[in-house]
CSV table of C-alpha atoms in Angstrom, one decimal:
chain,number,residue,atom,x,y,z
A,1381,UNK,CA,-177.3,-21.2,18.1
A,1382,UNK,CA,-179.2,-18.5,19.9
A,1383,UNK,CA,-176.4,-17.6,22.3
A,1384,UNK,CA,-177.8,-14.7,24.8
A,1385,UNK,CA,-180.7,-16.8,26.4
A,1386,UNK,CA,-177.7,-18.9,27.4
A,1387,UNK,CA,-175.5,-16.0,28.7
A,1388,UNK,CA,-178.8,-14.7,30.8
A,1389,UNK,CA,-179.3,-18.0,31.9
A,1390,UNK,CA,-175.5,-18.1,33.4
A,1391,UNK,CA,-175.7,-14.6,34.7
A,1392,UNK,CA,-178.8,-15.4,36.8
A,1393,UNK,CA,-176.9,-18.6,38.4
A,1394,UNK,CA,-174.2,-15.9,39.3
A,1395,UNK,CA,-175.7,-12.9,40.7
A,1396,UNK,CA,-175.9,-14.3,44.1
A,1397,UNK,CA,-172.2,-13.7,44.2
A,1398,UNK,CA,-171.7,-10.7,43.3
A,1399,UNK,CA,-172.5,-9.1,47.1
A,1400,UNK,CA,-169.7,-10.7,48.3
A,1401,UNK,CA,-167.0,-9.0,45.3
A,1402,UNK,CA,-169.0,-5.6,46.1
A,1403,UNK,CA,-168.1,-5.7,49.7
A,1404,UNK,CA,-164.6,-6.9,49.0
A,1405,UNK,CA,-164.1,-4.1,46.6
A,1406,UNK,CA,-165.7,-1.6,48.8
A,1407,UNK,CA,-163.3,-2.6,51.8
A,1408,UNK,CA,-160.1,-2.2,49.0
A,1409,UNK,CA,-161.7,1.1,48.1
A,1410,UNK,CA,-161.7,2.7,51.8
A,1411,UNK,CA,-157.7,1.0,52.1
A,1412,UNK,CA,-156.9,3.0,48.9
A,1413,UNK,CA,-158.8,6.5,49.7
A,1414,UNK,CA,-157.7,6.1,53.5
A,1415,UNK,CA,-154.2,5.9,52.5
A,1416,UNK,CA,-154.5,9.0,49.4
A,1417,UNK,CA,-155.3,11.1,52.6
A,1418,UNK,CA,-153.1,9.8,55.0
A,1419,UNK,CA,-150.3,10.7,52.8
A,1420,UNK,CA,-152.0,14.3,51.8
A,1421,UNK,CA,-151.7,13.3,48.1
A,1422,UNK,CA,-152.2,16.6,46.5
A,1423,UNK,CA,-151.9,18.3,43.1
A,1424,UNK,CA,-148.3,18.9,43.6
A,1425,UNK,CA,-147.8,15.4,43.6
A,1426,UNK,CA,-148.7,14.7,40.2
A,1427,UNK,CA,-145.7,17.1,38.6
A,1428,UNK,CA,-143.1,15.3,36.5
A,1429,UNK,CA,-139.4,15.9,37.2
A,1430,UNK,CA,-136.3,15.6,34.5
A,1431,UNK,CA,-132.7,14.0,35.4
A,1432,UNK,CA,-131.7,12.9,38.0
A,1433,UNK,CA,-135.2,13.5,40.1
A,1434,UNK,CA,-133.5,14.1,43.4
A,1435,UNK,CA,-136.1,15.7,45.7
A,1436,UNK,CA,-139.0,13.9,43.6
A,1437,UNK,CA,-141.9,14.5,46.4
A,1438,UNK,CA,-145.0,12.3,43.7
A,1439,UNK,CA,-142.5,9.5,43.4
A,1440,UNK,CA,-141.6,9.7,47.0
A,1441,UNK,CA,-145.1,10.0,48.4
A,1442,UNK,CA,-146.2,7.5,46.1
A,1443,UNK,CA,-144.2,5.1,47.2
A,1444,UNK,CA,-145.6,5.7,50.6
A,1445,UNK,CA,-149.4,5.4,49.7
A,1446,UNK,CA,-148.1,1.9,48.2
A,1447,UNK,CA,-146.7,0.8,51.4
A,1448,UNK,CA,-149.5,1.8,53.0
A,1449,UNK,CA,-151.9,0.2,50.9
A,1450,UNK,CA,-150.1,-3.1,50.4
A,1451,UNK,CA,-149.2,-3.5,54.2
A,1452,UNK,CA,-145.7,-3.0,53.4
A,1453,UNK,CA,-143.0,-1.1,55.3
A,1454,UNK,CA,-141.5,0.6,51.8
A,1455,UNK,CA,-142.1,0.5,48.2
A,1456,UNK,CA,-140.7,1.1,44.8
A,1457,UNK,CA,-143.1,2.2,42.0
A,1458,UNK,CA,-141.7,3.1,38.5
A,1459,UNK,CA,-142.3,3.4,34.8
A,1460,UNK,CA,-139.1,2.5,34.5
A,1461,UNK,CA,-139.8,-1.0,35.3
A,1462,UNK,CA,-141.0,-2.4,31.7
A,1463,UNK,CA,-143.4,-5.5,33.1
A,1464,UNK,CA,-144.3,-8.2,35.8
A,1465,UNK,CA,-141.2,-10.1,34.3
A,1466,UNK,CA,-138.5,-7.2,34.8
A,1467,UNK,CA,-140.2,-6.6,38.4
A,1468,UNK,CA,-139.4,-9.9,39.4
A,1469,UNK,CA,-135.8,-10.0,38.3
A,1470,UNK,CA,-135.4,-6.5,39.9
A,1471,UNK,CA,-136.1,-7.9,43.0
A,1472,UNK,CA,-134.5,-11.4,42.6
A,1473,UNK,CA,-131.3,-9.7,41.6
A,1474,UNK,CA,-131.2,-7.4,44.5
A,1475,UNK,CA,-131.5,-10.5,46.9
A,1476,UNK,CA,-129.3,-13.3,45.8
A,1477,UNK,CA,-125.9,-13.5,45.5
A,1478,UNK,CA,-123.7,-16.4,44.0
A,1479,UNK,CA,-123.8,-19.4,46.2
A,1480,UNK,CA,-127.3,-18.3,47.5
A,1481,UNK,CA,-130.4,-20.6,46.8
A,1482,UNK,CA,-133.7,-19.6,45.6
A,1483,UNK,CA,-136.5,-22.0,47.0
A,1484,UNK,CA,-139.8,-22.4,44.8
A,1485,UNK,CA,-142.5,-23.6,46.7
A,1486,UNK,CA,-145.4,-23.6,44.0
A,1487,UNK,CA,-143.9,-25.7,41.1
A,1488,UNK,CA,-142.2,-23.8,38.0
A,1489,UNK,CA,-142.7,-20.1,37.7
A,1490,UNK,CA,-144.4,-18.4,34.9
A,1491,UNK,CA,-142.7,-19.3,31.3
A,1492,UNK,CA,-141.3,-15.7,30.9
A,1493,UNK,CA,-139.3,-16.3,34.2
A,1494,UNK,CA,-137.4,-19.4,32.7
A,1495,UNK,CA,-134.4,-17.4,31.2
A,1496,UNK,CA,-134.2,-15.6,34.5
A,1497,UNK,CA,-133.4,-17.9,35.9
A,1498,UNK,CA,-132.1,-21.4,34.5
A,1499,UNK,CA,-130.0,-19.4,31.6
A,1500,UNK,CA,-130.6,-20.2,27.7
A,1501,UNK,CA,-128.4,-22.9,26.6
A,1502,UNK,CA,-125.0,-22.3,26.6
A,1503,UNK,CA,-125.6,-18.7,26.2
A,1504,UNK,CA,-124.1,-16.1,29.0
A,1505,UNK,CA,-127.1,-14.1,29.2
A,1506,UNK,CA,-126.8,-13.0,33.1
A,1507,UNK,CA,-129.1,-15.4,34.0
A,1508,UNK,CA,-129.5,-16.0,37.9
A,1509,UNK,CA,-127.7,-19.6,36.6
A,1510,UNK,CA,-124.7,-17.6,35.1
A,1511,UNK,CA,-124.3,-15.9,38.5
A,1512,UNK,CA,-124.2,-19.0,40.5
A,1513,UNK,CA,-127.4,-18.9,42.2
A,1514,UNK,CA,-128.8,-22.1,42.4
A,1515,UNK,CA,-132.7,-23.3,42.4
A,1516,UNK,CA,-134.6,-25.6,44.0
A,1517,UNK,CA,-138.4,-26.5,43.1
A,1518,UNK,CA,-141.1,-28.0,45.4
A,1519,UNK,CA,-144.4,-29.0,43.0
A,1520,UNK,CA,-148.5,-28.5,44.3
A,1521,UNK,CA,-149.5,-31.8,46.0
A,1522,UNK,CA,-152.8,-31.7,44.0
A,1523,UNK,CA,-153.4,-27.8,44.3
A,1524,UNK,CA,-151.8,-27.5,47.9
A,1525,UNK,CA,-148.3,-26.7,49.5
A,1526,UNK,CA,-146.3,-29.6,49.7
A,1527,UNK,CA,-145.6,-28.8,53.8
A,1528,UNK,CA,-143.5,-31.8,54.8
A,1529,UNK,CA,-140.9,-31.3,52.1
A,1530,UNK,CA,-141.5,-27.3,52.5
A,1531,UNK,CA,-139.8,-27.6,55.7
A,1532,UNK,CA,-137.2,-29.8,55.1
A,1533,UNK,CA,-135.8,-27.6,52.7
A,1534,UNK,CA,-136.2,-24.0,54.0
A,1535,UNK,CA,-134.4,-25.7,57.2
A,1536,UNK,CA,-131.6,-25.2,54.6
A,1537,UNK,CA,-131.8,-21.9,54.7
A,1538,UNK,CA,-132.3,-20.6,51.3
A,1539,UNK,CA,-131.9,-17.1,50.3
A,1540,UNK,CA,-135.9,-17.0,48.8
A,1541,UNK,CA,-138.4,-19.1,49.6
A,1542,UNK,CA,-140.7,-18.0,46.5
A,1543,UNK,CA,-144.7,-18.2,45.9
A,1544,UNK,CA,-146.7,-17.5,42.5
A,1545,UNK,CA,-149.7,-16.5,43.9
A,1546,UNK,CA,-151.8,-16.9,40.6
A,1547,UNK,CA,-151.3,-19.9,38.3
A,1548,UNK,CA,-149.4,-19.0,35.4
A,1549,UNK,CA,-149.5,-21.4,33.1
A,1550,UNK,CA,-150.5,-24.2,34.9
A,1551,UNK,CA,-154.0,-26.1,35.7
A,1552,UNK,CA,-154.8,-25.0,39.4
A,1553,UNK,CA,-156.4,-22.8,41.2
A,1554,UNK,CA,-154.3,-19.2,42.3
A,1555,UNK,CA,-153.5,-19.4,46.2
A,1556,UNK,CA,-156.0,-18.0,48.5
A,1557,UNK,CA,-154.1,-15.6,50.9
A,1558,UNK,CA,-155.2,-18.2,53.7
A,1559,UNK,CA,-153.2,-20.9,52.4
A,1560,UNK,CA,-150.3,-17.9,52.6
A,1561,UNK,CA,-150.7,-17.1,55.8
A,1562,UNK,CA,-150.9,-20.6,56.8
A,1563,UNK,CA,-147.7,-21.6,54.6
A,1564,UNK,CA,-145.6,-18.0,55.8
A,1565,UNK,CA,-146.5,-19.4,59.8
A,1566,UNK,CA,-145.1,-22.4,59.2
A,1567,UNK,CA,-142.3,-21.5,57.3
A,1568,UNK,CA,-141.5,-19.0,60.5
A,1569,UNK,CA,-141.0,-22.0,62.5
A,1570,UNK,CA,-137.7,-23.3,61.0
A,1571,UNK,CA,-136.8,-20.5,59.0
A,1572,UNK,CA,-136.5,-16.8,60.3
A,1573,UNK,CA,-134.1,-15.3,57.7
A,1574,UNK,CA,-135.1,-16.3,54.4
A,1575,UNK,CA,-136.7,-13.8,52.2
A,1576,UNK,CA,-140.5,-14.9,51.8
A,1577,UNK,CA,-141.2,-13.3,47.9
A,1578,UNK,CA,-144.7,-13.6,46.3
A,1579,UNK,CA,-145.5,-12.9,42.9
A,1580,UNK,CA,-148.1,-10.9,43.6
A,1581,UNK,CA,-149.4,-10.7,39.4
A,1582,UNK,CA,-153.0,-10.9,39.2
A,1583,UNK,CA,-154.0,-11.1,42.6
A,1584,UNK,CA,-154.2,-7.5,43.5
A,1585,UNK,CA,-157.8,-6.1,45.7
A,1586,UNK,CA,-159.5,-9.8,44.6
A,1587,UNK,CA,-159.0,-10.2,48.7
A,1588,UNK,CA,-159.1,-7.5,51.7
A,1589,UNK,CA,-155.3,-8.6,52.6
A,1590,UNK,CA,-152.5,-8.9,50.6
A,1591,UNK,CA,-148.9,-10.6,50.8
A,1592,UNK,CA,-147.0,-8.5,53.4
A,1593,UNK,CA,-150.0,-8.4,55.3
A,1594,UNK,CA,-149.7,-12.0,56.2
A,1595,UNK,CA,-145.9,-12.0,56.7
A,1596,UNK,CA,-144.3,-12.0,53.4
A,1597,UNK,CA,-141.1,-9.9,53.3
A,1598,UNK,CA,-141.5,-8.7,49.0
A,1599,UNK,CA,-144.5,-8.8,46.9
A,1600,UNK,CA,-144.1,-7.5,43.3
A,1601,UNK,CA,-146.6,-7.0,40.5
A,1602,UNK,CA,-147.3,-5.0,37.0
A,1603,UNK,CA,-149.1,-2.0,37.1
A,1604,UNK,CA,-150.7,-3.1,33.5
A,1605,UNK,CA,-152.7,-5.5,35.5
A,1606,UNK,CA,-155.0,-5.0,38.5
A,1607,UNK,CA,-153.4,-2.0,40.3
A,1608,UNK,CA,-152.9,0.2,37.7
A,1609,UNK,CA,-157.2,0.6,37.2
A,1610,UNK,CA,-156.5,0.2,33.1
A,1611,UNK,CA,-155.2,3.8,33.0
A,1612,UNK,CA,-151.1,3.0,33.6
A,1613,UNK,CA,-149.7,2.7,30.7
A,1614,UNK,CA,-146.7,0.6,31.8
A,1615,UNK,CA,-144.7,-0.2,34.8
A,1616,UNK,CA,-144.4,-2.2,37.8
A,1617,UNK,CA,-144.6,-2.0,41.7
A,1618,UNK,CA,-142.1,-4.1,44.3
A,1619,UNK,CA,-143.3,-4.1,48.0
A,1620,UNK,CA,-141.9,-5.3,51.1
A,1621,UNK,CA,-139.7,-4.8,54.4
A,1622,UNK,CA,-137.1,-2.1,54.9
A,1623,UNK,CA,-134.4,-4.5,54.6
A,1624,UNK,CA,-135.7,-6.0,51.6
A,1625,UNK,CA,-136.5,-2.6,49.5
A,1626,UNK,CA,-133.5,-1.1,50.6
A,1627,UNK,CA,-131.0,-4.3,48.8
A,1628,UNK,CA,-133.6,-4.1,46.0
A,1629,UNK,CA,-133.3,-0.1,45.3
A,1630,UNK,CA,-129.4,-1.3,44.7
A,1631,UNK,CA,-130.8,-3.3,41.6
A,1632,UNK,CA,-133.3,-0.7,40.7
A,1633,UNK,CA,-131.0,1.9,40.1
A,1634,UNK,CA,-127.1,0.8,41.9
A,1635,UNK,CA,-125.8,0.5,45.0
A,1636,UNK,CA,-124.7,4.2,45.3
A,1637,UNK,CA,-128.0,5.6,44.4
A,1638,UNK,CA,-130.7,3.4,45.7
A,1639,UNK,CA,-134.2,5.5,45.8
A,1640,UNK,CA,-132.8,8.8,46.0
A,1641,UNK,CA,-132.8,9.1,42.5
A,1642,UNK,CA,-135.6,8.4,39.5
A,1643,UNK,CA,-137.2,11.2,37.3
A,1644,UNK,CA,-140.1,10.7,35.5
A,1645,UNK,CA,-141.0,13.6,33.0
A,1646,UNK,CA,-144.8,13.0,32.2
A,1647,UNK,CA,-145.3,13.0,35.9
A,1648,UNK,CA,-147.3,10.8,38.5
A,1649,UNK,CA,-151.3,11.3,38.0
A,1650,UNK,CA,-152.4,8.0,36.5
A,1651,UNK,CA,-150.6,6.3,38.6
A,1652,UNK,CA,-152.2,7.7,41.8
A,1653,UNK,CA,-155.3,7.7,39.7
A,1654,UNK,CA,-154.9,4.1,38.5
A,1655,UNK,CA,-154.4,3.0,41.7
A,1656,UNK,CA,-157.4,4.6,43.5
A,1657,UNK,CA,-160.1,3.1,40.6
A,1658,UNK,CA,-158.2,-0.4,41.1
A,1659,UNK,CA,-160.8,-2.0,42.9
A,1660,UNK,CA,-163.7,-1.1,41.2
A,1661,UNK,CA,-161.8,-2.4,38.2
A,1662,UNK,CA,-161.1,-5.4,39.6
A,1663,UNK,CA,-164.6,-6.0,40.5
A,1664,UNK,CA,-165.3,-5.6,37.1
A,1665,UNK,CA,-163.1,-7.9,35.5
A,1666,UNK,CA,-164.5,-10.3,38.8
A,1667,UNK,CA,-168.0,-10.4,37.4
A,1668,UNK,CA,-166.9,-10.7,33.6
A,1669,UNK,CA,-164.6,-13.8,34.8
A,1670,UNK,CA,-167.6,-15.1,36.5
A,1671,UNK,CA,-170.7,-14.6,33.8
A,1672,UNK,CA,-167.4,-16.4,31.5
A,1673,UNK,CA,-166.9,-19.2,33.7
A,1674,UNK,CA,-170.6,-20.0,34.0
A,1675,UNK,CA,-171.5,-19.9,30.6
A,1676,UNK,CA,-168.8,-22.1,29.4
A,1677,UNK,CA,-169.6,-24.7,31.7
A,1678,UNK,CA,-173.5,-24.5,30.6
A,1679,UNK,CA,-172.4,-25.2,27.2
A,1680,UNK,CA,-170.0,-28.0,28.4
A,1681,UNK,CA,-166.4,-26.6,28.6
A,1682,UNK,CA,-163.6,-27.7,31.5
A,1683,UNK,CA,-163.5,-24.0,33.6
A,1684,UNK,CA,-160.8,-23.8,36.5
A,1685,UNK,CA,-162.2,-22.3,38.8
A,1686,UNK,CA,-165.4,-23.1,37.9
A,1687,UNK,CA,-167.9,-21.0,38.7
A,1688,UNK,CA,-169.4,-21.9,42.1
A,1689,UNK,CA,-165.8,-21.9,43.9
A,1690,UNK,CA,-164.1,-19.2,45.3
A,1691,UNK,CA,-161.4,-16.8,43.1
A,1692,UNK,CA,-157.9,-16.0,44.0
A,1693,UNK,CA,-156.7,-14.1,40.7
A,1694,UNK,CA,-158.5,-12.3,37.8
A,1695,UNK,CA,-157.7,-15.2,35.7
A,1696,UNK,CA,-160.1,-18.4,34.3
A,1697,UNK,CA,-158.7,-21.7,32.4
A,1698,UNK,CA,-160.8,-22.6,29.5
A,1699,UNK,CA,-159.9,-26.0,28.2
A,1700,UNK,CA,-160.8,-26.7,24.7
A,1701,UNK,CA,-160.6,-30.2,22.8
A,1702,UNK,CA,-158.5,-29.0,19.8
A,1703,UNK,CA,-156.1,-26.5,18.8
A,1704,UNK,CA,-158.5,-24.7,16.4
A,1705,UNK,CA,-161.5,-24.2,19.1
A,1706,UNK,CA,-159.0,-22.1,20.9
A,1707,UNK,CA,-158.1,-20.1,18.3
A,1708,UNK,CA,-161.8,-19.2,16.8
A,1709,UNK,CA,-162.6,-18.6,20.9
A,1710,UNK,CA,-159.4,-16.2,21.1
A,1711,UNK,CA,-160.3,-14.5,17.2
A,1712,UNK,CA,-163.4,-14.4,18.8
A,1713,UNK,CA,-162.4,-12.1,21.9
A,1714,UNK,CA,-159.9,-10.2,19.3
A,1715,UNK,CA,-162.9,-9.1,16.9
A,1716,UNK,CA,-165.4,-7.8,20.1
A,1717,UNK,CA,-162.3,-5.7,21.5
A,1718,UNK,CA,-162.5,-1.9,21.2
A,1719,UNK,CA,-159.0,-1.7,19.8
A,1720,UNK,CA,-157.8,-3.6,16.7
A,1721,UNK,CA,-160.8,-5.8,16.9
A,1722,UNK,CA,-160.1,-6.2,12.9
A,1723,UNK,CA,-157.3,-8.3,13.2
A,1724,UNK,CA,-157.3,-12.0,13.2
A,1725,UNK,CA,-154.8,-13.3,16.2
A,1726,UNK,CA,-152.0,-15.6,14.6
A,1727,UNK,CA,-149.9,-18.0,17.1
A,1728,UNK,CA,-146.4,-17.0,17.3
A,1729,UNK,CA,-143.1,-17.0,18.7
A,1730,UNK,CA,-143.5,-14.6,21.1
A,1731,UNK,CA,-140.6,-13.2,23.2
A,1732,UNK,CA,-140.1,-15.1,26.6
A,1733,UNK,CA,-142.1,-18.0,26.2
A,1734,UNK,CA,-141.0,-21.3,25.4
A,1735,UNK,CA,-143.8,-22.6,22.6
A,1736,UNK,CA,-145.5,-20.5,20.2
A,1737,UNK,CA,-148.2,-18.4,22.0
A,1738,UNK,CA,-151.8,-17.0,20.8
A,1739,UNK,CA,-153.1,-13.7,22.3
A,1740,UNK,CA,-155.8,-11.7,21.9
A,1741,UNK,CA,-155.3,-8.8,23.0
A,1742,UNK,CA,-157.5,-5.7,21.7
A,1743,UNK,CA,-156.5,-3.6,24.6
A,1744,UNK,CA,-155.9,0.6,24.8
A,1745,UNK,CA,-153.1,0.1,27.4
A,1746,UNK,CA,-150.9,-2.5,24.8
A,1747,UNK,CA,-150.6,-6.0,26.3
A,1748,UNK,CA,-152.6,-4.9,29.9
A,1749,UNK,CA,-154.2,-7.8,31.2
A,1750,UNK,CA,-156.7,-6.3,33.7
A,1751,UNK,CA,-158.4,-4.9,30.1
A,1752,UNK,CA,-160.5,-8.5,28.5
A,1753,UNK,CA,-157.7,-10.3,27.0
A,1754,UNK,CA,-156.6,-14.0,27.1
A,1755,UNK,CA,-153.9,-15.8,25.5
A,1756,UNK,CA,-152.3,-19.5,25.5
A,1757,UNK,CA,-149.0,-21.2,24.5
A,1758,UNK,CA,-149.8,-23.8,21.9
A,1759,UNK,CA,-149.3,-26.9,23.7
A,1760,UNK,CA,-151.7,-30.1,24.8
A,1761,UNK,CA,-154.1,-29.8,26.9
A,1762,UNK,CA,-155.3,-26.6,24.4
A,1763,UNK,CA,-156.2,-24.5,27.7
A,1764,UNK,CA,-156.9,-20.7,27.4
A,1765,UNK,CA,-156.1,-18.3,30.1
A,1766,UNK,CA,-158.5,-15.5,29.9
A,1767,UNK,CA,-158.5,-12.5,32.5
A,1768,UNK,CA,-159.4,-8.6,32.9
A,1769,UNK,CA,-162.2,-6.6,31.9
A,1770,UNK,CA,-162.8,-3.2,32.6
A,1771,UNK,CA,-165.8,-3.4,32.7
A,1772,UNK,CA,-168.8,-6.2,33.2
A,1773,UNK,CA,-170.8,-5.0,30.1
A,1774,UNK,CA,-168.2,-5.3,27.4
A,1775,UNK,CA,-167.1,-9.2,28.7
A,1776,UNK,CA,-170.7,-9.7,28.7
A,1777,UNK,CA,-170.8,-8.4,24.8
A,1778,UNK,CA,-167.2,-9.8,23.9
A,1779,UNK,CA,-167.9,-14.1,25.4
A,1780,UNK,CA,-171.2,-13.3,23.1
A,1781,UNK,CA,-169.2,-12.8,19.7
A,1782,UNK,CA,-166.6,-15.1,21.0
A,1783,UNK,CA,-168.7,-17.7,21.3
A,1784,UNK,CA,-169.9,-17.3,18.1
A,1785,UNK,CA,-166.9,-17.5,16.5
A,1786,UNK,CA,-166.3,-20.6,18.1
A,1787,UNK,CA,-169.1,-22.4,16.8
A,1788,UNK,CA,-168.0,-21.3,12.9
């Protein structure tokens, strides 16, 4: 099979769209310069500090360009915080207390939250369980917020009321931050206490607004996905209200300490830096999830979203009829990636997930998902989750060889 006429086929079908991401990512751009000035980032900024990093003025400023940015009121931004996984227990753990309930709105979070929160087994591993927090789950009505039994149950007054913004592992499309402002409004009517939380992973600059800009009190993500720009090299980000931050900074670090404390020797550049080529980024890994969405469909694949509907996350589901297409696709994306692209991915029983999971991950930043990577737990339906791309040219050259390998 001759495979580019059918990629430049797809990409023609596309283009139309792309004026829209531009302007989106333009918009993000101006947010992220505007607040670098506002905040007179300068070179001083980017100096690393050792111990205890009292008087740390980059990590301090940074955290208030990532208010600024995110529409928060304060931030924390660390290396210390190893993944999207850890920042979400950071700031579960600084929230609930035993007895308190935490309210999921959007079905099951992602499978590396399980542990977090329902315990393993018998095992005392400090799960939120072990601590006597208690959860409560309200499933998508067919991709929407179930609002009648939404209400009925933050009326209860639970301590979080938590959104996944982007799908996870599950077949539906991320939430548009319409249906979050929408949701948040609502919520507001019954409940004025609770602690709205969004898992913000994924989601980053794909819309002008984010989370607390529409009323949510903490928004959290990893900075080896969208707002780190492909340049972090590990870490995560927590934003939100003052009252919020300030019983999360007691998780963070400990209740004596809070923000005042935090040294980070290599210093603070790339993560300024990865923060102000974010949306460009983004918009890159937009159009790659687009040309990939379009071709698959041309050549008769199940895409979620497909290509003609709107995007929420950097993410597309690729549903494959057996367990073995999946695998040649993700060897596929493995050998066109510009680091270990001679390895052959193997499914395995990776660490925080509950079945075995492929990944292809070929990546400079190990693991970052806003470089081209995908990955899937080996379960029926065989669906892969493929996101990132630093740039348009190489998803264009990588779904070619991909592909390829899938038709062996």
């Amino acid at each position: 099979m001759n495979i580019k006429p059918i990629i430049t086929k797809a990409e023609q079908k596309i283009q139309p769209r792309f004026k829209a991401l531009e302007d989106t990512a333009l918009f993000n751009q101006h947010k992220v310069l505007s607040a670098l000035k506002n905040n007179r980032v300068a070179l001083r900024h980017f100096a690393g500090t050792t111990g205890y990093g009292y008087d740390d003025a980059g990590r301090d400023n940074l955290f208030k360009v990532y208010s600024e940015v995110f529409g928060a009121e304060a931030a924390i931004v660390s290396y210390n915080i190893t993944c999207g996984s850890h920042a979400l227990k950071v700031a579960l753990y600084g929230i609930l207390r035993p007895g308190d309930t935490m309210l999921a709105i959007t079905g099951k979070p992602y499978d590396t939250m399980d542990i977090t929160i329902f315990g393993d087994g018998d095992k005392d591993n400090g799960s939120l369980k072990d601590f006597g927090v208690m959860y409560k789950q309200i499933d998508l009505k067919d991709g929407k917020f179930d609002e009648k039994a939404i209400l009925e149950e933050v009326a209860k007054n639970p301590k979080i009321i938590f959104l996944q913004r982007s799908k996870g592992y599950s077949l539906r499309d991320a939430l548009s931050i319409e249906q979050i402002e929408d949701i948040i409004k609502k919520i507001r009517t019954v409940n004025k206490t609770g602690f709205i939380f969004v898992d913000n992973c994924y989601c980053e600059f794909v819309d002008m607004r984010e989370p607390c800009e529409v009323g949510a009190d903490i928004a959290v993500g990893s900075l080896i996905k969208n707002p780190g720009g492909g340049i972090v090299p590990t870490g995560g980000y927590i934003v939100g209200t003052q009252r919020a931050i300030a019983l999360i900074a007691t998780s963070h670090t400990s209740p004596s300490l809070g923000l005042e404390v935090g040294s980070n020797e290599q210093g603070y550049r790339l993560l300024y830096q990865g923060l102000f080529m974010a949306p460009h980024i983004v918009l890159q890994s937009l159009k790659g999830g687009l040309l990939i969405a379009q071709t698959m469909e041309d050549l008769g694949f199940e895409v979620f979203p497909k290509a003609q509907e709107p995007m929420y996350d950097i993410v597309r589901d690729i549903k494959f009829k057996t367990k073995q297409e999946l695998v040649n696709f993700c060897v596929g994306i493995q050998h066109a990636s510009p680091v270990d692209s001679f390895v052959d991915p193997e499914p395995w029983d990776m660490p925080g997930y509950i079945d075995q999971v492929i990944m292809a991950a070929g990546t400079f930043v190990q693991g970052a998902s806003i470089e081209l990577s995908c990955d899937a737990p080996i379960r029926e339906p065989y669906i892969l989750y493929l996101q990132g791309g630093l740039t348009y040219e190489h998803v264009k050259l990588a779904l070619n060889e991909a592909i390829g390998n899938l038709r062996k």
